[in-house]
mmCIF file of C-alpha atoms and ligand atoms in Angstrom:
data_model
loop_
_atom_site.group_PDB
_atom_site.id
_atom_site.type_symbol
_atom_site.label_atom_id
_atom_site.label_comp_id
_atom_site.label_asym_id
_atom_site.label_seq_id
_atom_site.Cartn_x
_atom_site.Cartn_y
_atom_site.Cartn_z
ATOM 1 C CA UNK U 1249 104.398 88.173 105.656
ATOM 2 C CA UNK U 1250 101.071 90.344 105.161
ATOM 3 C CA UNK U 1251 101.736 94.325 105.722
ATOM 4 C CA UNK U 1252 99.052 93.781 108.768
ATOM 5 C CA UNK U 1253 100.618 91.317 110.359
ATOM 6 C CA UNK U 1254 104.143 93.152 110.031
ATOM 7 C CA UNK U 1255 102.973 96.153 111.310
ATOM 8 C CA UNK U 1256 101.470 94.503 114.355
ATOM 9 C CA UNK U 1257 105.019 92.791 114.916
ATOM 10 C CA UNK U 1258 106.524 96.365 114.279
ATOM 11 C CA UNK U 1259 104.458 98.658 116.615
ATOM 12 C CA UNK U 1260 102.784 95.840 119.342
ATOM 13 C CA UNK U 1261 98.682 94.229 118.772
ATOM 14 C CA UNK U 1262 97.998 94.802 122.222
ATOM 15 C CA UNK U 1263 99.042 98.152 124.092
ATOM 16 C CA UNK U 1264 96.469 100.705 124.602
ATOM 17 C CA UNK U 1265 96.858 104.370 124.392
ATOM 18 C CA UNK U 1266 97.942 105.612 127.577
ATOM 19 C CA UNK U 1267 96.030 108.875 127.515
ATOM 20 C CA UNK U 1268 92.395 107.888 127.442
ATOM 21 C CA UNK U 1269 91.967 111.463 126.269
ATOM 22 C CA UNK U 1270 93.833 111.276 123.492
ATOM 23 C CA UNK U 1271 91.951 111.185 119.675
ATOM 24 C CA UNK U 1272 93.599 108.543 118.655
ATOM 25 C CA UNK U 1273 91.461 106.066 121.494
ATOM 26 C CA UNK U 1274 88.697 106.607 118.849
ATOM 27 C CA UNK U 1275 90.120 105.235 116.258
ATOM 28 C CA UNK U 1276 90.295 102.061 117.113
ATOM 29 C CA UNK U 1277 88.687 99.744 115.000
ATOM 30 C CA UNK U 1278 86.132 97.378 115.505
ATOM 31 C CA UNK U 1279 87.432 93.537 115.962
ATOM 32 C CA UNK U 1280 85.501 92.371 113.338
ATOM 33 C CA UNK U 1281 87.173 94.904 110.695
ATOM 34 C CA UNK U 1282 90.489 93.723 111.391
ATOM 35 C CA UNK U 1283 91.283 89.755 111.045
ATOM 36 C CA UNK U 1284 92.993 87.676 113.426
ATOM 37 C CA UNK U 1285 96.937 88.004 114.034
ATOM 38 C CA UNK U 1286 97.778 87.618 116.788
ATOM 39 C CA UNK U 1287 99.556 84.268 116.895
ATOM 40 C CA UNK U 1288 102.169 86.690 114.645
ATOM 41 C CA UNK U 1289 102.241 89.173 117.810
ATOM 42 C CA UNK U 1290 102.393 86.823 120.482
ATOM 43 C CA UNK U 1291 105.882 85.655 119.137
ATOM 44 C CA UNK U 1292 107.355 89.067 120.855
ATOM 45 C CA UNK U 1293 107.476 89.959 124.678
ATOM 46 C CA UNK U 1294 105.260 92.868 126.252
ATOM 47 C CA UNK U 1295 108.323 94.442 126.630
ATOM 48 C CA UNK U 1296 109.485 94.352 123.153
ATOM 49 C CA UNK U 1297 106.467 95.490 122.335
ATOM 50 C CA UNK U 1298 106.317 98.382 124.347
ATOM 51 C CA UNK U 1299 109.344 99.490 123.270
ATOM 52 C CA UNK U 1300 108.405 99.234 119.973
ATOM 53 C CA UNK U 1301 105.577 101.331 120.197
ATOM 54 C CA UNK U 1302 106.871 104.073 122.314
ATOM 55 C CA UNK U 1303 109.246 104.675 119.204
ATOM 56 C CA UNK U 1304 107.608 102.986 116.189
ATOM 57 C CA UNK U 1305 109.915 102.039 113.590
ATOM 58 C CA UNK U 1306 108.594 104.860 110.708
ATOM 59 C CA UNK U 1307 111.627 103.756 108.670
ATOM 60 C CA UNK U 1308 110.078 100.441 108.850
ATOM 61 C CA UNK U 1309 106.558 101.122 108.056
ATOM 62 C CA UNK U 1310 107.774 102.368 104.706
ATOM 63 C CA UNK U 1311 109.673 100.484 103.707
ATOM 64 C CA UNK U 1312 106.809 97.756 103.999
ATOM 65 C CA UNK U 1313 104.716 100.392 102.085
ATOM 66 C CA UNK U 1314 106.881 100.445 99.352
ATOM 67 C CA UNK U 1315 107.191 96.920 99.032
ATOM 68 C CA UNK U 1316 103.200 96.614 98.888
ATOM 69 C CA UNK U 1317 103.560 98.464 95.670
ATOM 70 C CA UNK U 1318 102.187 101.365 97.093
ATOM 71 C CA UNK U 1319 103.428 104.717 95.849
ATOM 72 C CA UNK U 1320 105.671 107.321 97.610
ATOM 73 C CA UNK U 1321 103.218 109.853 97.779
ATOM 74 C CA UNK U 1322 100.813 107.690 99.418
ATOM 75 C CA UNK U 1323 103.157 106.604 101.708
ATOM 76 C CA UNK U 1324 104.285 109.662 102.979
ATOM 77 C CA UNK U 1325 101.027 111.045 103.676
ATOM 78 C CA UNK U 1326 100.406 107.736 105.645
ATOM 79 C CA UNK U 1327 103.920 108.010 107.363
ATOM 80 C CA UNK U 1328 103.293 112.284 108.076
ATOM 81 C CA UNK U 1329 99.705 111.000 109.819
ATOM 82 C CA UNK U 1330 101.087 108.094 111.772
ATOM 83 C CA UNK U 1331 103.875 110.763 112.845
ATOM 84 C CA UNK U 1332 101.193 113.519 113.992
ATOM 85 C CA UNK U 1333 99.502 110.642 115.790
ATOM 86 C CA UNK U 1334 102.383 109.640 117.892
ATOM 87 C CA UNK U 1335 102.206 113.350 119.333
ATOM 88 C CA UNK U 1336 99.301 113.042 120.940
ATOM 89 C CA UNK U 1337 99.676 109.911 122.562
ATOM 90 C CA UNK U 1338 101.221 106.261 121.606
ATOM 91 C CA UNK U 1339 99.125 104.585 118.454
ATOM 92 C CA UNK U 1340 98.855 101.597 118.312
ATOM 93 C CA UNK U 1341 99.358 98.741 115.433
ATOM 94 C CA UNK U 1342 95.118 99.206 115.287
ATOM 95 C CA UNK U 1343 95.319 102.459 115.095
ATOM 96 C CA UNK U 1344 98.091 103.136 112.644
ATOM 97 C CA UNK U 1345 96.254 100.112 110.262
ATOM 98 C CA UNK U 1346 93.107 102.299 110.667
ATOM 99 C CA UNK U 1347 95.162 105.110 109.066
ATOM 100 C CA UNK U 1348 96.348 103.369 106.465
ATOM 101 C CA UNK U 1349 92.996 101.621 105.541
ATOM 102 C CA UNK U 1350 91.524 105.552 105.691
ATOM 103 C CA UNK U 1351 94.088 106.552 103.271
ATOM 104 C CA UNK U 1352 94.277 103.772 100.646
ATOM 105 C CA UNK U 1353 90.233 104.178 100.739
ATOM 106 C CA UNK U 1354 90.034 107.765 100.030
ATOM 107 C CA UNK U 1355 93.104 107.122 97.286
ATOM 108 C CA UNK U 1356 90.643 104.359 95.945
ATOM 109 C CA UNK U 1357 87.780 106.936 95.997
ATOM 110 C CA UNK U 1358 86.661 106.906 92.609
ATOM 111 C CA UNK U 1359 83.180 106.529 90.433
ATOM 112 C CA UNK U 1360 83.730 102.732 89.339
ATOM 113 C CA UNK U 1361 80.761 102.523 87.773
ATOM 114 C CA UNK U 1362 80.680 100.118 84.058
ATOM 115 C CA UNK U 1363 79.172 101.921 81.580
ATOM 116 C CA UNK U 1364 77.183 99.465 79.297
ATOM 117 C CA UNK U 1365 74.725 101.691 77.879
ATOM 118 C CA UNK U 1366 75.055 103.213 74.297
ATOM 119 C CA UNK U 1367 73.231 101.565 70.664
ATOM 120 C CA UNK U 1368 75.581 99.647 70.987
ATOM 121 C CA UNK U 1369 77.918 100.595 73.753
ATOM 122 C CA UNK U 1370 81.942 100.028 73.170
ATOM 123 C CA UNK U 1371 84.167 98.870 75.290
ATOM 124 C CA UNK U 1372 87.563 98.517 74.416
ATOM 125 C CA UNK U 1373 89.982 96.302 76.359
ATOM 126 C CA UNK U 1374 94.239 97.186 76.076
ATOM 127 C CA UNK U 1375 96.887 96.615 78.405
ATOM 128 C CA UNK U 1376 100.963 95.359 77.674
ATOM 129 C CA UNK U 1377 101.203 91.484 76.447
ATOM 130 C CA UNK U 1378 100.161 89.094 78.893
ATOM 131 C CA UNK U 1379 98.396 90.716 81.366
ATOM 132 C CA UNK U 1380 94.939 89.271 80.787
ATOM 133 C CA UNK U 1381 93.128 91.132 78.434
ATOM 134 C CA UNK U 1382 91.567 88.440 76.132
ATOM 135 C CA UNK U 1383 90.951 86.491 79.199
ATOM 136 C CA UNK U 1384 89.068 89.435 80.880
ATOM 137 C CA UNK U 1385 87.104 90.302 77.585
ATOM 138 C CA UNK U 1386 85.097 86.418 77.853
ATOM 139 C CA UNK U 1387 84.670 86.548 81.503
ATOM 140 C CA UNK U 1388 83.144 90.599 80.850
ATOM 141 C CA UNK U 1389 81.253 88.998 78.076
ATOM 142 C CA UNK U 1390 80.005 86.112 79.970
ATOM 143 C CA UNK U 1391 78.982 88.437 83.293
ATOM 144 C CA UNK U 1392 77.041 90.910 80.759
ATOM 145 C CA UNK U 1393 75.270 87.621 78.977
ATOM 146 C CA UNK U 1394 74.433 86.730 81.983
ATOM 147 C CA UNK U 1395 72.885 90.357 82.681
ATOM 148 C CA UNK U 1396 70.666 89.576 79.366
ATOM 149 C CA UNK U 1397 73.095 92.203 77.723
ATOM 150 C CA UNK U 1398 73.668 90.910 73.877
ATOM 151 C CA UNK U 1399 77.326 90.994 73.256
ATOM 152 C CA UNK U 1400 79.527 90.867 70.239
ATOM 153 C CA UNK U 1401 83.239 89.997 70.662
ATOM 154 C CA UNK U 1402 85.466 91.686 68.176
ATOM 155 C CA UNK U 1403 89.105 90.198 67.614
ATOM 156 C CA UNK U 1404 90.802 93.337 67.217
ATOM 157 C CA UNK U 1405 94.363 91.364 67.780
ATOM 158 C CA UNK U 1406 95.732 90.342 64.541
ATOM 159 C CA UNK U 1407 99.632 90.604 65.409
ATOM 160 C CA UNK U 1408 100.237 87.332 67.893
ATOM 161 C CA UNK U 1409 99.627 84.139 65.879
ATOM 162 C CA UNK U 1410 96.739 82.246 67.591
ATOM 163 C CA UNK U 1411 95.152 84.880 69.323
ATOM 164 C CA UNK U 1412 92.135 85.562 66.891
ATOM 165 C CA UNK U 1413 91.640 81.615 67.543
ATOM 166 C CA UNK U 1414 92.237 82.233 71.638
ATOM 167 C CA UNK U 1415 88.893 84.173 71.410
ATOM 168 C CA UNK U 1416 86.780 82.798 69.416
ATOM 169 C CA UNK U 1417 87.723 79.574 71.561
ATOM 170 C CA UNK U 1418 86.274 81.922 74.790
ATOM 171 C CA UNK U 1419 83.595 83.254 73.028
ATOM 172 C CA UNK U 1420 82.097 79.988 72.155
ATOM 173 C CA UNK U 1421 82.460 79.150 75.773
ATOM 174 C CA UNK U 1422 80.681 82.136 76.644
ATOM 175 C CA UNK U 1423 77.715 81.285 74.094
ATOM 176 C CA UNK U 1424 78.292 84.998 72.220
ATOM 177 C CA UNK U 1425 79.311 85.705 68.577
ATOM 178 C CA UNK U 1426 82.752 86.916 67.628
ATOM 179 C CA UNK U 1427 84.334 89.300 64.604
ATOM 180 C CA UNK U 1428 87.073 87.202 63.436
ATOM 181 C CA UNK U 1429 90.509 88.890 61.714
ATOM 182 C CA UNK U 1430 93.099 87.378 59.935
ATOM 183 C CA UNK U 1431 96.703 87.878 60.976
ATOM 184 C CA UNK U 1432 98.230 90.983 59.901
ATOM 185 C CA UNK U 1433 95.127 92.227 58.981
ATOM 186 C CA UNK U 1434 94.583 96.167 59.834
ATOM 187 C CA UNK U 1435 92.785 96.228 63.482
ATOM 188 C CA UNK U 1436 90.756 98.723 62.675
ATOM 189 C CA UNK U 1437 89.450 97.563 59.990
ATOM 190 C CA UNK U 1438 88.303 94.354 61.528
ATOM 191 C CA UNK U 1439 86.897 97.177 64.328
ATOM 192 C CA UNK U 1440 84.885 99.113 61.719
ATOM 193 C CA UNK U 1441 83.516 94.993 60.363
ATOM 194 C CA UNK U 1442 82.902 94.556 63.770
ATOM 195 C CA UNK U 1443 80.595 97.177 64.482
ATOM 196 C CA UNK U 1444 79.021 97.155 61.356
ATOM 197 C CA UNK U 1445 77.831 93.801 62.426
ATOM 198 C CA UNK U 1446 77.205 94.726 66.050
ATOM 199 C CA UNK U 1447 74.715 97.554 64.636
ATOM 200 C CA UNK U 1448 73.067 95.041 61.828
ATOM 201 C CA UNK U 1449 72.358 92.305 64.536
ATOM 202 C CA UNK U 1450 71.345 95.273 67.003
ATOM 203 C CA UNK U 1451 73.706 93.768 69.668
ATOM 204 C CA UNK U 1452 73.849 95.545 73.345
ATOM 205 C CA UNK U 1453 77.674 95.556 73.659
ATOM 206 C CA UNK U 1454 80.696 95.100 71.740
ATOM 207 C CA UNK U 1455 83.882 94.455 73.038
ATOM 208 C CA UNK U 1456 87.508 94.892 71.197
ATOM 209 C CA UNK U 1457 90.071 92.758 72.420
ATOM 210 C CA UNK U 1458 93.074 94.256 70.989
ATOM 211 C CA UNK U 1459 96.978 93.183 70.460
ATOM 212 C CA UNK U 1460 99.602 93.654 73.779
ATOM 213 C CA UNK U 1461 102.612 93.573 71.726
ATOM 214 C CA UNK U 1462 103.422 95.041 67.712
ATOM 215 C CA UNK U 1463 107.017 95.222 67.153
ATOM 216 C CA UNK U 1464 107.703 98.476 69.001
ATOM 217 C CA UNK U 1465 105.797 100.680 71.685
ATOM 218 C CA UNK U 1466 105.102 103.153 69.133
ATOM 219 C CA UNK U 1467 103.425 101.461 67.111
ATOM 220 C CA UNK U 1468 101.271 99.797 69.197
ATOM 221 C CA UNK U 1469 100.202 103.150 70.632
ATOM 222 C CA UNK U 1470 99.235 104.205 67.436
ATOM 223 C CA UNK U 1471 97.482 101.708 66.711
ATOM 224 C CA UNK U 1472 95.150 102.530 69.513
ATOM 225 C CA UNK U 1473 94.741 105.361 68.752
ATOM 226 C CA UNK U 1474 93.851 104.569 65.461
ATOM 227 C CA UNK U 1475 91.272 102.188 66.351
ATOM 228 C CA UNK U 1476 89.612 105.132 68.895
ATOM 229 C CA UNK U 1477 89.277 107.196 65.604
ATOM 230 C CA UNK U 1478 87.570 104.398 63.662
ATOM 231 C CA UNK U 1479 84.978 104.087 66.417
ATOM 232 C CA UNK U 1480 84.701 107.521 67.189
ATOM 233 C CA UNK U 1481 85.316 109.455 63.983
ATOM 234 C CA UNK U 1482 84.533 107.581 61.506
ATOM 235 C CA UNK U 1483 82.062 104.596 63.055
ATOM 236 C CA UNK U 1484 80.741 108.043 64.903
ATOM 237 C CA UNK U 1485 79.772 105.972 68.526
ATOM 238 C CA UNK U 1486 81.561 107.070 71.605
ATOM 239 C CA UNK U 1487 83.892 104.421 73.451
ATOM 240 C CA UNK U 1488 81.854 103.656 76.534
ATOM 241 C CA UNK U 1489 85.109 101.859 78.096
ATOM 242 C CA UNK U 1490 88.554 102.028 77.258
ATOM 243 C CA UNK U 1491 89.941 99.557 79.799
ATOM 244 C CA UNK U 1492 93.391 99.186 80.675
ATOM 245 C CA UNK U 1493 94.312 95.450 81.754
ATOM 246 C CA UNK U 1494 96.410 95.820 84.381
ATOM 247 C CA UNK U 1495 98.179 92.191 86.273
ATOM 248 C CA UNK U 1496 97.789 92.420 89.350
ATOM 249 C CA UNK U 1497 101.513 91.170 89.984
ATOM 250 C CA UNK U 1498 103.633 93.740 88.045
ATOM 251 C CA UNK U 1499 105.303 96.135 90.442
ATOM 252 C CA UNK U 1500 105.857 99.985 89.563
ATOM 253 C CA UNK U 1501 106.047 99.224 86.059
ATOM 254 C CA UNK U 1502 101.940 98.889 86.685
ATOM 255 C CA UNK U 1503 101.934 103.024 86.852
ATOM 256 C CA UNK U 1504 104.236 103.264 83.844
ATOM 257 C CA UNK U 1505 101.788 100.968 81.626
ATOM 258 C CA UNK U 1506 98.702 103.601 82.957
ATOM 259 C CA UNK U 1507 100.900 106.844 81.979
ATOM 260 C CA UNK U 1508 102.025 105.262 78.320
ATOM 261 C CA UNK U 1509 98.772 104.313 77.537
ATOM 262 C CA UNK U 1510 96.292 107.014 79.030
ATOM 263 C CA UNK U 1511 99.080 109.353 77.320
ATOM 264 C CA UNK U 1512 97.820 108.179 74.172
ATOM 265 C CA UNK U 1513 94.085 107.615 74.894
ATOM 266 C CA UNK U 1514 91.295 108.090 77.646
ATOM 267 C CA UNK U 1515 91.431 105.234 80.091
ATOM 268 C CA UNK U 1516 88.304 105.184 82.041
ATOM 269 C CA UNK U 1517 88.882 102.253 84.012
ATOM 270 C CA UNK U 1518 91.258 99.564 84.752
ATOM 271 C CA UNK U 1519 90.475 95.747 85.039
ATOM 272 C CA UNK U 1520 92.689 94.395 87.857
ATOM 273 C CA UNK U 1521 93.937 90.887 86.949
ATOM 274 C CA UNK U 1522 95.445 87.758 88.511
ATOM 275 C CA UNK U 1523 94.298 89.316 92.376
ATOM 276 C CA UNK U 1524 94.094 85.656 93.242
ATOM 277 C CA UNK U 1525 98.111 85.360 92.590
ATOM 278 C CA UNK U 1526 98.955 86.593 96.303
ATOM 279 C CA UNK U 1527 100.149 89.725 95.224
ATOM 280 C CA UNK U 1528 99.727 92.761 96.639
ATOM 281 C CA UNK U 1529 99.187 94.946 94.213
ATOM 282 C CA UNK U 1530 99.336 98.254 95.850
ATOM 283 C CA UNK U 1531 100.562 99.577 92.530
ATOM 284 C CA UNK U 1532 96.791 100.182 91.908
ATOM 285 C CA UNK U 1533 97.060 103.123 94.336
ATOM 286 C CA UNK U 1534 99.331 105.167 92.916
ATOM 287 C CA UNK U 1535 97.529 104.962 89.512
ATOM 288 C CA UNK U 1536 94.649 106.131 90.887
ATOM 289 C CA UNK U 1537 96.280 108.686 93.178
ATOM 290 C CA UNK U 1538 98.036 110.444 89.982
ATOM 291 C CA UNK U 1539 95.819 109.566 87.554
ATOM 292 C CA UNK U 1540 92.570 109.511 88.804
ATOM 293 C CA UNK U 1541 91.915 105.773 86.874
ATOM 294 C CA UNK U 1542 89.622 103.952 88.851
ATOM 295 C CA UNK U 1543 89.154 100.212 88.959
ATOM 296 C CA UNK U 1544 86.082 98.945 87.410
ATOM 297 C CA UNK U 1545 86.501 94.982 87.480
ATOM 298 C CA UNK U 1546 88.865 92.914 89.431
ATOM 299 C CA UNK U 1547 89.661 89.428 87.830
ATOM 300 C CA UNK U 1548 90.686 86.843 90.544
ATOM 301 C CA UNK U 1549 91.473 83.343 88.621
ATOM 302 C CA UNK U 1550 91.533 81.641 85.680
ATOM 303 C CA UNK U 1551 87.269 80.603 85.237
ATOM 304 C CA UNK U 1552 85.110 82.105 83.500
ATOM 305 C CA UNK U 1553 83.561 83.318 86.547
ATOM 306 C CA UNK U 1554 86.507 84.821 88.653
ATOM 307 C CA UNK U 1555 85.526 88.248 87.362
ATOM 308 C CA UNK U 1556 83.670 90.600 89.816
ATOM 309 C CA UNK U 1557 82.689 94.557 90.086
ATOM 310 C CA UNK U 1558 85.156 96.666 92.067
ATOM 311 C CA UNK U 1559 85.366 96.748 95.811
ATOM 312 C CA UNK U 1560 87.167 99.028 97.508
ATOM 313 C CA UNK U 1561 87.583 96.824 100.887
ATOM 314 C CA UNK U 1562 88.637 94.354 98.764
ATOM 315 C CA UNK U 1563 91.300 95.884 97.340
ATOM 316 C CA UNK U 1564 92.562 97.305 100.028
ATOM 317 C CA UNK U 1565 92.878 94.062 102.105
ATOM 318 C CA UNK U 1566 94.306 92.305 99.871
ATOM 319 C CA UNK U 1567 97.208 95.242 99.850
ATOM 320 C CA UNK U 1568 97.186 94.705 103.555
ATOM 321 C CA UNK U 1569 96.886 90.999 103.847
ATOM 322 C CA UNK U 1570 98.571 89.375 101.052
ATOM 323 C CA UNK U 1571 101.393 87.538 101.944
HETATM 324 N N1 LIG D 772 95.403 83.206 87.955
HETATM 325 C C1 LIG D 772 94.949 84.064 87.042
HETATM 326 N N2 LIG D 772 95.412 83.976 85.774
HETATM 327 C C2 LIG D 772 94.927 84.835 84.876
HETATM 328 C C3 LIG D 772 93.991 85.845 85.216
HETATM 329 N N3 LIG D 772 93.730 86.570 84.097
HETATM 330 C C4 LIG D 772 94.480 86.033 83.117
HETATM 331 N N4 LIG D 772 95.212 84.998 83.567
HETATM 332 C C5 LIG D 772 96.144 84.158 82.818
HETATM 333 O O1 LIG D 772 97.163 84.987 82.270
HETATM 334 C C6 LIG D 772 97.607 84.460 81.018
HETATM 335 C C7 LIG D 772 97.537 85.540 79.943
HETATM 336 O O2 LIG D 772 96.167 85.862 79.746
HETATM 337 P P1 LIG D 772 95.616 86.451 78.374
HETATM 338 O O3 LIG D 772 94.185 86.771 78.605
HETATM 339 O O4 LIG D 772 95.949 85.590 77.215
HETATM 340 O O5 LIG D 772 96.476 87.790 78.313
HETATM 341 P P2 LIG D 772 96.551 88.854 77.123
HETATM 342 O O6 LIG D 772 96.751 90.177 77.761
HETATM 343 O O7 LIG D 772 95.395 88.710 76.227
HETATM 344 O O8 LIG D 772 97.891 88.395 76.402
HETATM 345 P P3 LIG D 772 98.383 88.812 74.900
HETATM 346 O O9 LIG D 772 97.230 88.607 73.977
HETATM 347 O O10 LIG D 772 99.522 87.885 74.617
HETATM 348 O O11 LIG D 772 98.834 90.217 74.984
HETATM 349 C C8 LIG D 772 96.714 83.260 80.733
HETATM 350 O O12 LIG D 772 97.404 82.092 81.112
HETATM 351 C C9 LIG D 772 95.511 83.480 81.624
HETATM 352 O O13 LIG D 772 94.860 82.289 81.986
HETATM 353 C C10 LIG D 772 93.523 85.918 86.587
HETATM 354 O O14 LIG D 772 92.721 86.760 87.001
HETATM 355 N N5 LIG D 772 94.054 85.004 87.441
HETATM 356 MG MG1 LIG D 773 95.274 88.455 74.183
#
């Protein structure tokens, strides 16, 4: 069940604040902002639902929080609001969702802007094994074609067997050139061929997919980092992106990935994959409560085209209305 429709079955759809007075009678949102649940609500009498919201369940409302995948902090603030609230006059399930919605958007507050611009402009794309980076660097590449932007794909992962292959498969798709590697060949050196290239054919973009998994953390870290030397040190351009792939389905283990890796090098923004799963993903928020990451593109299926520009409504309902 969707954290909207539980909450509306936890604190009652229908009853109005009492106290016309009261602040909280502004806050009701308009019915077009909230979608229809009612057939949820109607399964509970008026008078379960009064009682219900004369002593809303707070335990309740965090615990379905938590489960969303938001983090504690977040939740707390949203529980100490929805507790202030109650003191001036009942809230109702509008109401408190109106809270939450407030807070997730001002957590989700960020400059998302993709920054594209640079002779060439680099944009490096990391995240743990699996979670969608190679897909995510041919449906960026194919969006930014599509914007007339010339783009060189550079296949900076030359641990897993088949993945230089993977991209060149997508880049042909897409219509744009790729730097190939061979396995086991040093990343960065296919990075520093890669630009070289890039610079030669005066290409608009360049972007690195790079390897999920070496045979320990540690090295994989330092790999990255590495590779941010070639382009920065030695190549001497300055990473436009460094995007952390983040699935869309992990749980809190989504805000451990963005501390290891922005640890070891900026992150400027964070490509949300696999939205489309049903997940609700409100692992996003704490990332960009502590670490002030925002999400720059949102990946919602497996085409070419399920890649789009970050919303922050989006995002937020799907927190609140994924099953
Ligand atoms: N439904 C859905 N599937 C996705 C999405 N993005 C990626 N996938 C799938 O997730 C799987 C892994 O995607 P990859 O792009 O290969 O992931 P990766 O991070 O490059 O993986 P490694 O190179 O092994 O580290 C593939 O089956 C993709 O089709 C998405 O937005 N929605
Ligand atoms: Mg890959």
């Amino acid at each position: 069940m969707s954290v909207l429709s539980r909450i509306k079955q936890l604190f009652g759809a229908e009853d109005p604040v009492q106290d016309g007075s009261s602040v909280e009678a502004q806050a009701v949102p308009s019915q077009s902002q909230e979608p229809d649940v009612t057939a949820t609500v109607q399964t509970t009498t008026p008078q379960e639902r009064r009682s219900r919201s004369t002593a809303p369940d707070l335990d309740a409302l965090e615990e379905l929080l938590i489960d969303a995948g938001i983090d504690v902090d977040t939740t707390m603030g949203i529980l100490q609001e929805v507790g202030k609230s109650r003191l001036l006059g009942r809230p109702t399930a509008e109401q408190i969702i109106t809270r939450i919605r407030a807070k997730l958007s001002s957590v989700l507050d960020l400059d998302s802007t993709l920054h594209v611009d640079g002779s060439p402009a680099v944009l490096l794309v990391t995240g743990v094994n699996g979670a969608g980076k190679t897909s995510s660097v041919a449906k960026l590449a194919n969006m930014l074609k599509h914007q007339n932007y010339k783009v060189l794909l550079v296949a900076a992962d030359t641990f897993r067997a088949g993945a230089v292959d993977q991209l060149a498969i997508l880049a042909n798709r897409v219509g744009v050139p790729v730097m190939r590697s061979v396995e086991g060949q040093d990343p960065s050196s296919v990075v520093f061929n890669g630009l070289q290239k890039a610079v030669a054919d005066r290409m608009d973009v360049v972007i690195i997919d790079t390897a999920g998994r070496l045979e320990n953390k540690k090295n994989l870290i330092s790999e990255l980092q590495k590779v941010t030397r070639v382009i920065e040190d030695k190549f001497g351009l300055p990473l436009s992106e460094t995007l952390l792939v983040i699935d869309a389905t992990t749980g809190e283990n989504a805000l451990m990935q963005a501390r290891t890796f922005s640890e070891a090098i900026h992150i400027s923004g964070i490509i949300l994959t696999k939205v489309d799963s049903g997940a609700k993903g409100g692992s996003i928020v704490g990332i960009a409560r502590e670490l002030k990451i925002p999400v720059k593109l949102v990946c919602n299926g497996e085409t070419l085209l399920s890649i789009k520009p970050f919303d922050k409504d989006d995002i937020v309902n799907m927190i609140l209305l994924s099953d």
